[in-house]
Amino acid sequence: MTRFVHEVHMRWSDMDAYRHINNTAYLAYLEQARVAMFFHRNEGFSSGTVIRRHEIDYIRPIVYHPEPLRLELWVDTIRGASFVVHYEVLDGDRVAARASTTCVTIDFDADAPRRLSDEERAILRGFADEPA
């Protein structure tokens, strides 16, 4: 499967005193795209996920403009109770940031991680990046 693509509109208030999009806004952009990806194919997750870790490499600053940013997402490192979502944030045709989020599947009733089901693993593999 090709990467999942989602467009995110910046808000004027995302810009900081240095006249570029503040680093904290990126987490919201990543969340919007990740949620869209899972609602795109949500037919098998029996419970929720929590975020264990975010990593972001800022490549170039983004200055506010009305056109949306393009986020490309894919999944890898599928383990017993976790997986990693990777992102590229594109401003036009230029990569502005690369990021990853480690997600852990959780049983909210037991307040503990739970193993991914075979069906969930299949869904996640459907979001794998195409080999280069």
CSV table of N, CA and C in Angstrom, one decimal:
chain,number,residue,atom,x,y,z
A,1,MET,N,0.8,-1.2,0.0
A,1,MET,CA,0.0,0.0,0.0
A,1,MET,C,0.9,1.2,0.0
A,2,THR,N,0.4,2.3,-0.6
A,2,THR,CA,1.1,3.5,-0.6
A,2,THR,C,0.9,4.2,0.7
A,3,ARG,N,1.7,5.2,1.0
A,3,ARG,CA,1.5,6.0,2.2
A,3,ARG,C,0.1,6.6,2.3
A,4,PHE,N,-0.4,6.7,3.5
A,4,PHE,CA,-1.6,7.4,3.8
A,4,PHE,C,-1.3,8.9,3.7
A,5,VAL,N,-2.2,9.6,3.0
A,5,VAL,CA,-1.9,11.1,2.9
A,5,VAL,C,-3.1,11.8,3.5
A,6,HIS,N,-2.8,12.9,4.3
A,6,HIS,CA,-3.8,13.7,4.9
A,6,HIS,C,-3.3,15.2,4.8
A,7,GLU,N,-4.2,16.0,4.5
A,7,GLU,CA,-3.9,17.5,4.5
A,7,GLU,C,-4.4,18.1,5.8
A,8,VAL,N,-3.6,19.0,6.3
A,8,VAL,CA,-3.8,19.7,7.5
A,8,VAL,C,-3.7,21.2,7.3
A,9,HIS,N,-4.7,21.9,7.7
A,9,HIS,CA,-4.7,23.4,7.5
A,9,HIS,C,-4.0,24.0,8.8
A,10,MET,N,-3.1,24.9,8.6
A,10,MET,CA,-2.5,25.6,9.7
A,10,MET,C,-3.5,26.7,10.1
A,11,ARG,N,-3.3,27.1,11.4
A,11,ARG,CA,-4.1,28.2,11.9
A,11,ARG,C,-3.2,29.4,12.1
A,12,TRP,N,-3.7,30.6,12.0
A,12,TRP,CA,-2.9,31.8,12.1
A,12,TRP,C,-2.2,31.7,13.5
A,13,SER,N,-2.9,31.3,14.5
A,13,SER,CA,-2.4,31.2,15.9
A,13,SER,C,-1.3,30.2,16.1
A,14,ASP,N,-1.1,29.3,15.1
A,14,ASP,CA,0.0,28.3,15.1
A,14,ASP,C,1.4,29.0,15.0
A,15,MET,N,1.4,30.2,14.5
A,15,MET,CA,2.6,31.0,14.2
A,15,MET,C,3.1,31.6,15.5
A,16,ASP,N,4.4,31.6,15.7
A,16,ASP,CA,5.0,32.2,17.0
A,16,ASP,C,5.6,33.5,16.7
A,17,ALA,N,6.3,34.1,17.7
A,17,ALA,CA,6.9,35.4,17.6
A,17,ALA,C,8.0,35.4,16.6
A,18,TYR,N,8.5,34.3,16.2
A,18,TYR,CA,9.6,34.3,15.2
A,18,TYR,C,9.1,34.1,13.8
A,19,ARG,N,7.7,34.2,13.7
A,19,ARG,CA,7.0,34.3,12.4
A,19,ARG,C,7.1,33.0,11.6
A,20,HIS,N,7.1,31.9,12.3
A,20,HIS,CA,7.0,30.6,11.7
A,20,HIS,C,6.2,29.7,12.6
A,21,ILE,N,5.7,28.6,12.0
A,21,ILE,CA,4.8,27.7,12.8
A,21,ILE,C,5.6,27.1,14.0
A,22,ASN,N,5.0,27.3,15.2
A,22,ASN,CA,5.7,26.9,16.4
A,22,ASN,C,5.8,25.4,16.5
A,23,ASN,N,6.8,24.9,17.1
A,23,ASN,CA,7.1,23.5,17.2
A,23,ASN,C,5.9,22.7,17.9
A,24,THR,N,5.2,23.3,18.8
A,24,THR,CA,4.1,22.6,19.5
A,24,THR,C,2.9,22.4,18.6
A,25,ALA,N,2.8,23.1,17.5
A,25,ALA,CA,1.7,22.9,16.6
A,25,ALA,C,1.8,21.6,15.8
A,26,TYR,N,3.1,21.2,15.6
A,26,TYR,CA,3.3,20.0,14.9
A,26,TYR,C,2.6,18.8,15.5
A,27,LEU,N,2.6,18.7,16.8
A,27,LEU,CA,2.0,17.6,17.5
A,27,LEU,C,0.5,17.5,17.2
A,28,ALA,N,-0.1,18.6,17.1
A,28,ALA,CA,-1.6,18.7,16.7
A,28,ALA,C,-1.7,18.2,15.2
A,29,TYR,N,-0.8,18.6,14.4
A,29,TYR,CA,-0.9,18.2,12.9
A,29,TYR,C,-0.7,16.7,12.8
A,30,LEU,N,0.2,16.1,13.6
A,30,LEU,CA,0.5,14.7,13.6
A,30,LEU,C,-0.7,14.0,14.1
A,31,GLU,N,-1.3,14.5,15.2
A,31,GLU,CA,-2.5,13.8,15.7
A,31,GLU,C,-3.7,13.8,14.7
A,32,GLN,N,-3.9,15.0,14.1
A,32,GLN,CA,-5.0,15.0,13.1
A,32,GLN,C,-4.8,14.0,12.0
A,33,ALA,N,-3.6,13.9,11.5
A,33,ALA,CA,-3.4,12.9,10.4
A,33,ALA,C,-3.5,11.5,10.9
A,34,ARG,N,-2.9,11.2,12.1
A,34,ARG,CA,-3.0,9.8,12.7
A,34,ARG,C,-4.4,9.4,12.9
A,35,VAL,N,-5.2,10.3,13.5
A,35,VAL,CA,-6.6,10.0,13.8
A,35,VAL,C,-7.3,9.7,12.4
A,36,ALA,N,-7.1,10.5,11.4
A,36,ALA,CA,-7.7,10.4,10.1
A,36,ALA,C,-7.3,9.0,9.5
A,37,MET,N,-6.1,8.6,9.7
A,37,MET,CA,-5.6,7.3,9.2
A,37,MET,C,-6.4,6.2,9.8
A,38,PHE,N,-6.5,6.2,11.1
A,38,PHE,CA,-7.2,5.1,11.8
A,38,PHE,C,-8.7,5.1,11.6
A,39,PHE,N,-9.3,6.3,11.4
A,39,PHE,CA,-10.7,6.3,11.1
A,39,PHE,C,-10.9,5.9,9.6
A,40,HIS,N,-9.9,6.0,8.8
A,40,HIS,CA,-10.0,5.5,7.4
A,40,HIS,C,-10.2,4.0,7.4
A,41,ARG,N,-9.5,3.3,8.3
A,41,ARG,CA,-9.6,1.8,8.4
A,41,ARG,C,-9.6,1.4,9.8
A,42,ASN,N,-10.8,1.7,10.5
A,42,ASN,CA,-10.9,1.4,11.9
A,42,ASN,C,-11.7,0.1,12.2
A,43,GLU,N,-11.8,-0.8,11.2
A,43,GLU,CA,-12.7,-1.9,11.3
A,43,GLU,C,-12.3,-3.0,12.3
A,44,GLY,N,-11.1,-2.9,12.9
A,44,GLY,CA,-10.7,-4.0,13.7
A,44,GLY,C,-10.1,-3.7,15.1
A,45,PHE,N,-9.9,-2.5,15.4
A,45,PHE,CA,-9.3,-2.2,16.7
A,45,PHE,C,-10.4,-2.2,17.8
A,46,SER,N,-10.2,-3.2,18.7
A,46,SER,CA,-11.2,-3.5,19.7
A,46,SER,C,-11.1,-2.6,20.9
A,47,SER,N,-10.0,-1.9,21.1
A,47,SER,CA,-9.8,-1.0,22.2
A,47,SER,C,-8.9,0.1,21.7
A,48,GLY,N,-8.5,1.0,22.6
A,48,GLY,CA,-7.8,2.2,22.2
A,48,GLY,C,-6.3,2.0,22.2
A,49,THR,N,-5.7,3.1,21.9
A,49,THR,CA,-4.2,3.2,21.9
A,49,THR,C,-3.8,4.5,22.7
A,50,VAL,N,-2.7,4.4,23.3
A,50,VAL,CA,-2.1,5.6,23.9
A,50,VAL,C,-0.8,5.9,23.3
A,51,ILE,N,-0.3,7.1,23.5
A,51,ILE,CA,1.0,7.5,22.9
A,51,ILE,C,2.1,7.3,23.9
A,52,ARG,N,3.1,6.6,23.5
A,52,ARG,CA,4.3,6.4,24.4
A,52,ARG,C,5.4,7.4,24.1
A,53,ARG,N,5.5,7.7,22.8
A,53,ARG,CA,6.7,8.6,22.5
A,53,ARG,C,6.4,9.3,21.2
A,54,HIS,N,6.9,10.6,21.1
A,54,HIS,CA,6.9,11.3,19.9
A,54,HIS,C,8.4,11.7,19.6
A,55,GLU,N,8.8,11.7,18.4
A,55,GLU,CA,10.1,12.2,18.0
A,55,GLU,C,9.8,13.1,16.7
A,56,ILE,N,10.4,14.3,16.7
A,56,ILE,CA,10.3,15.1,15.5
A,56,ILE,C,11.6,15.7,15.2
A,57,ASP,N,11.9,15.6,13.9
A,57,ASP,CA,13.1,16.3,13.4
A,57,ASP,C,12.6,17.4,12.5
A,58,TYR,N,12.9,18.7,12.9
A,58,TYR,CA,12.5,19.8,12.1
A,58,TYR,C,13.6,20.1,11.0
A,59,ILE,N,13.1,20.0,9.8
A,59,ILE,CA,14.1,20.2,8.7
A,59,ILE,C,14.1,21.6,8.2
A,60,ARG,N,13.0,22.3,8.1
A,60,ARG,CA,13.0,23.7,7.7
A,60,ARG,C,11.7,24.3,8.3
A,61,PRO,N,11.8,25.6,8.5
A,61,PRO,CA,10.6,26.3,9.1
A,61,PRO,C,9.5,26.4,8.1
A,62,ILE,N,8.3,26.5,8.7
A,62,ILE,CA,7.1,26.7,7.8
A,62,ILE,C,6.6,28.1,8.2
A,63,VAL,N,6.3,28.9,7.2
A,63,VAL,CA,5.6,30.2,7.5
A,63,VAL,C,4.2,30.0,7.1
A,64,TYR,N,3.3,30.6,7.9
A,64,TYR,CA,1.9,30.4,7.6
A,64,TYR,C,1.5,30.8,6.2
A,65,HIS,N,0.6,30.0,5.6
A,65,HIS,CA,0.0,30.3,4.3
A,65,HIS,C,-1.4,29.5,4.3
A,66,PRO,N,-2.3,29.9,3.5
A,66,PRO,CA,-3.6,29.3,3.6
A,66,PRO,C,-3.7,27.9,3.0
A,67,GLU,N,-2.7,27.5,2.2
A,67,GLU,CA,-2.8,26.2,1.6
A,67,GLU,C,-2.4,25.1,2.7
A,68,PRO,N,-3.1,24.0,2.6
A,68,PRO,CA,-2.8,22.9,3.6
A,68,PRO,C,-1.4,22.3,3.5
A,69,LEU,N,-0.9,21.8,4.6
A,69,LEU,CA,0.3,21.0,4.6
A,69,LEU,C,-0.1,19.6,4.2
A,70,ARG,N,0.8,18.9,3.6
A,70,ARG,CA,0.5,17.5,3.3
A,70,ARG,C,1.3,16.6,4.2
A,71,LEU,N,0.6,15.7,4.9
A,71,LEU,CA,1.3,14.7,5.8
A,71,LEU,C,1.2,13.4,5.1
A,72,GLU,N,2.3,12.7,5.1
A,72,GLU,CA,2.3,11.3,4.6
A,72,GLU,C,2.7,10.4,5.8
A,73,LEU,N,1.9,9.3,6.0
A,73,LEU,CA,2.1,8.5,7.1
A,73,LEU,C,2.2,7.0,6.7
A,74,TRP,N,2.9,6.3,7.5
A,74,TRP,CA,3.0,4.8,7.3
A,74,TRP,C,3.4,4.2,8.7
A,75,VAL,N,3.2,2.9,8.8
A,75,VAL,CA,3.4,2.2,10.0
A,75,VAL,C,4.5,1.1,9.8
A,76,ASP,N,5.3,1.0,10.9
A,76,ASP,CA,6.2,-0.2,10.9
A,76,ASP,C,6.5,-0.5,12.4
A,77,THR,N,7.5,-1.4,12.6
A,77,THR,CA,7.9,-1.8,13.9
A,77,THR,C,6.7,-2.3,14.7
A,78,ILE,N,5.9,-3.2,14.1
A,78,ILE,CA,4.7,-3.8,14.8
A,78,ILE,C,5.2,-4.8,15.8
A,79,ARG,N,5.0,-4.6,17.1
A,79,ARG,CA,5.4,-5.5,18.1
A,79,ARG,C,4.2,-6.1,18.8
A,80,GLY,N,4.4,-6.7,19.9
A,80,GLY,CA,3.3,-7.4,20.7
A,80,GLY,C,2.2,-6.5,21.0
A,81,ALA,N,2.5,-5.3,21.6
A,81,ALA,CA,1.5,-4.4,22.0
A,81,ALA,C,1.8,-3.0,21.6
A,82,SER,N,2.6,-2.8,20.6
A,82,SER,CA,2.9,-1.5,20.1
A,82,SER,C,3.3,-1.4,18.6
A,83,PHE,N,3.3,-0.2,18.1
A,83,PHE,CA,3.7,0.0,16.7
A,83,PHE,C,4.1,1.4,16.6
A,84,VAL,N,4.8,1.7,15.5
A,84,VAL,CA,5.3,3.0,15.2
A,84,VAL,C,4.7,3.6,14.0
A,85,VAL,N,4.2,4.8,14.1
A,85,VAL,CA,3.7,5.6,12.9
A,85,VAL,C,4.7,6.6,12.6
A,86,HIS,N,5.1,6.6,11.3
A,86,HIS,CA,6.1,7.6,10.8
A,86,HIS,C,5.3,8.6,9.9
A,87,TYR,N,5.9,9.8,9.9
A,87,TYR,CA,5.3,11.0,9.2
A,87,TYR,C,6.4,11.7,8.4
A,88,GLU,N,6.0,12.3,7.3
A,88,GLU,CA,6.7,13.4,6.6
A,88,GLU,C,5.7,14.5,6.5
A,89,VAL,N,6.1,15.7,6.9
A,89,VAL,CA,5.3,16.9,6.8
A,89,VAL,C,5.9,17.7,5.6
A,90,LEU,N,5.0,17.8,4.6
A,90,LEU,CA,5.5,18.5,3.4
A,90,LEU,C,4.8,19.9,3.3
A,91,ASP,N,5.6,20.9,3.0
A,91,ASP,CA,5.1,22.2,2.8
A,91,ASP,C,5.4,22.4,1.3
A,92,GLY,N,4.3,22.3,0.5
A,92,GLY,CA,4.5,22.3,-0.9
A,92,GLY,C,5.1,21.0,-1.3
A,93,ASP,N,6.2,21.0,-2.0
A,93,ASP,CA,7.0,19.8,-2.4
A,93,ASP,C,8.2,19.6,-1.5
A,94,ARG,N,8.4,20.4,-0.5
A,94,ARG,CA,9.6,20.3,0.4
A,94,ARG,C,9.3,19.7,1.7
A,95,VAL,N,10.1,18.7,2.2
A,95,VAL,CA,9.9,18.1,3.5
A,95,VAL,C,10.3,19.2,4.5
A,96,ALA,N,9.4,19.5,5.4
A,96,ALA,CA,9.6,20.4,6.5
A,96,ALA,C,10.0,19.7,7.8
A,97,ALA,N,9.4,18.5,8.0
A,97,ALA,CA,9.7,17.8,9.2
A,97,ALA,C,9.5,16.3,9.0
A,98,ARG,N,10.2,15.5,9.8
A,98,ARG,CA,10.0,14.0,9.8
A,98,ARG,C,9.7,13.7,11.3
A,99,ALA,N,8.8,12.8,11.5
A,99,ALA,CA,8.4,12.4,12.9
A,99,ALA,C,8.0,11.0,13.0
A,100,SER,N,8.0,10.5,14.2
A,100,SER,CA,7.5,9.2,14.5
A,100,SER,C,6.7,9.2,15.8
A,101,THR,N,5.8,8.4,16.0
A,101,THR,CA,5.0,8.2,17.2
A,101,THR,C,4.9,6.7,17.5
A,102,THR,N,5.3,6.4,18.7
A,102,THR,CA,5.1,5.0,19.2
A,102,THR,C,3.8,4.9,19.9
A,103,CYS,N,2.9,4.0,19.4
A,103,CYS,CA,1.6,3.8,20.0
A,103,CYS,C,1.6,2.5,20.7
A,104,VAL,N,0.9,2.5,21.8
A,104,VAL,CA,0.7,1.2,22.6
A,104,VAL,C,-0.8,0.9,22.7
A,105,THR,N,-1.2,-0.3,22.3
A,105,THR,CA,-2.6,-0.7,22.5
A,105,THR,C,-2.8,-1.0,23.9
A,106,ILE,N,-4.0,-0.6,24.4
A,106,ILE,CA,-4.3,-0.6,25.8
A,106,ILE,C,-5.7,-1.2,26.1
A,107,ASP,N,-5.8,-1.9,27.2
A,107,ASP,CA,-7.1,-2.3,27.7
A,107,ASP,C,-7.4,-1.3,28.8
A,108,PHE,N,-8.3,-0.4,28.5
A,108,PHE,CA,-8.7,0.7,29.4
A,108,PHE,C,-9.3,0.1,30.7
A,109,ASP,N,-10.1,-1.0,30.6
A,109,ASP,CA,-10.7,-1.6,31.8
A,109,ASP,C,-9.6,-2.1,32.8
A,110,ALA,N,-8.6,-2.8,32.2
A,110,ALA,CA,-7.5,-3.3,33.0
A,110,ALA,C,-6.4,-2.3,33.3
A,111,ASP,N,-6.5,-1.2,32.6
A,111,ASP,CA,-5.5,-0.1,32.7
A,111,ASP,C,-4.1,-0.7,32.5
A,112,ALA,N,-4.0,-1.5,31.4
A,112,ALA,CA,-2.7,-2.1,31.0
A,112,ALA,C,-2.6,-2.3,29.5
A,113,PRO,N,-1.4,-2.4,29.0
A,113,PRO,CA,-1.2,-2.7,27.6
A,113,PRO,C,-1.9,-4.1,27.3
A,114,ARG,N,-2.3,-4.2,26.0
A,114,ARG,CA,-2.8,-5.5,25.6
A,114,ARG,C,-2.2,-5.9,24.2
A,115,ARG,N,-2.1,-7.1,24.0
A,115,ARG,CA,-1.5,-7.6,22.7
A,115,ARG,C,-2.4,-7.2,21.5
A,116,LEU,N,-1.7,-6.9,20.4
A,116,LEU,CA,-2.4,-6.7,19.2
A,116,LEU,C,-3.0,-8.0,18.7
A,117,SER,N,-4.2,-7.9,18.2
A,117,SER,CA,-4.9,-9.1,17.6
A,117,SER,C,-4.3,-9.3,16.2
A,118,ASP,N,-4.6,-10.5,15.6
A,118,ASP,CA,-4.2,-10.8,14.2
A,118,ASP,C,-4.8,-9.8,13.3
A,119,GLU,N,-6.1,-9.5,13.5
A,119,GLU,CA,-6.8,-8.6,12.7
A,119,GLU,C,-6.2,-7.2,12.7
A,120,GLU,N,-5.8,-6.7,13.9
A,120,GLU,CA,-5.2,-5.4,14.1
A,120,GLU,C,-3.8,-5.4,13.4
A,121,ARG,N,-3.1,-6.5,13.5
A,121,ARG,CA,-1.8,-6.6,12.8
A,121,ARG,C,-2.0,-6.4,11.3
A,122,ALA,N,-3.0,-7.1,10.8
A,122,ALA,CA,-3.3,-7.0,9.3
A,122,ALA,C,-3.6,-5.6,8.9
A,123,ILE,N,-4.4,-4.9,9.7
A,123,ILE,CA,-4.8,-3.5,9.4
A,123,ILE,C,-3.5,-2.7,9.4
A,124,LEU,N,-2.6,-2.8,10.4
A,124,LEU,CA,-1.4,-2.1,10.5
A,124,LEU,C,-0.5,-2.4,9.3
A,125,ARG,N,-0.4,-3.6,8.9
A,125,ARG,CA,0.5,-4.0,7.8
A,125,ARG,C,-0.1,-3.3,6.5
A,126,GLY,N,-1.4,-3.0,6.5
A,126,GLY,CA,-2.0,-2.3,5.3
A,126,GLY,C,-1.5,-0.9,5.2
A,127,PHE,N,-0.9,-0.4,6.3
A,127,PHE,CA,-0.4,1.0,6.3
A,127,PHE,C,1.2,1.0,6.1
A,128,ALA,N,1.8,-0.1,5.8
A,128,ALA,CA,3.2,-0.2,5.6
A,128,ALA,C,3.6,0.6,4.3
A,129,ASP,N,4.8,1.2,4.4
A,129,ASP,CA,5.3,2.0,3.2
A,129,ASP,C,5.7,1.0,2.1
A,130,GLU,N,5.5,1.4,0.9
A,130,GLU,CA,5.9,0.6,-0.2
A,130,GLU,C,7.5,0.5,-0.2
A,131,PRO,N,8.0,-0.7,-0.5
A,131,PRO,CA,9.5,-0.7,-0.6
A,131,PRO,C,10.0,0.2,-1.7
A,132,ALA,N,11.2,0.7,-1.5
A,132,ALA,CA,11.8,1.7,-2.5
A,132,ALA,C,12.3,0.9,-3.6
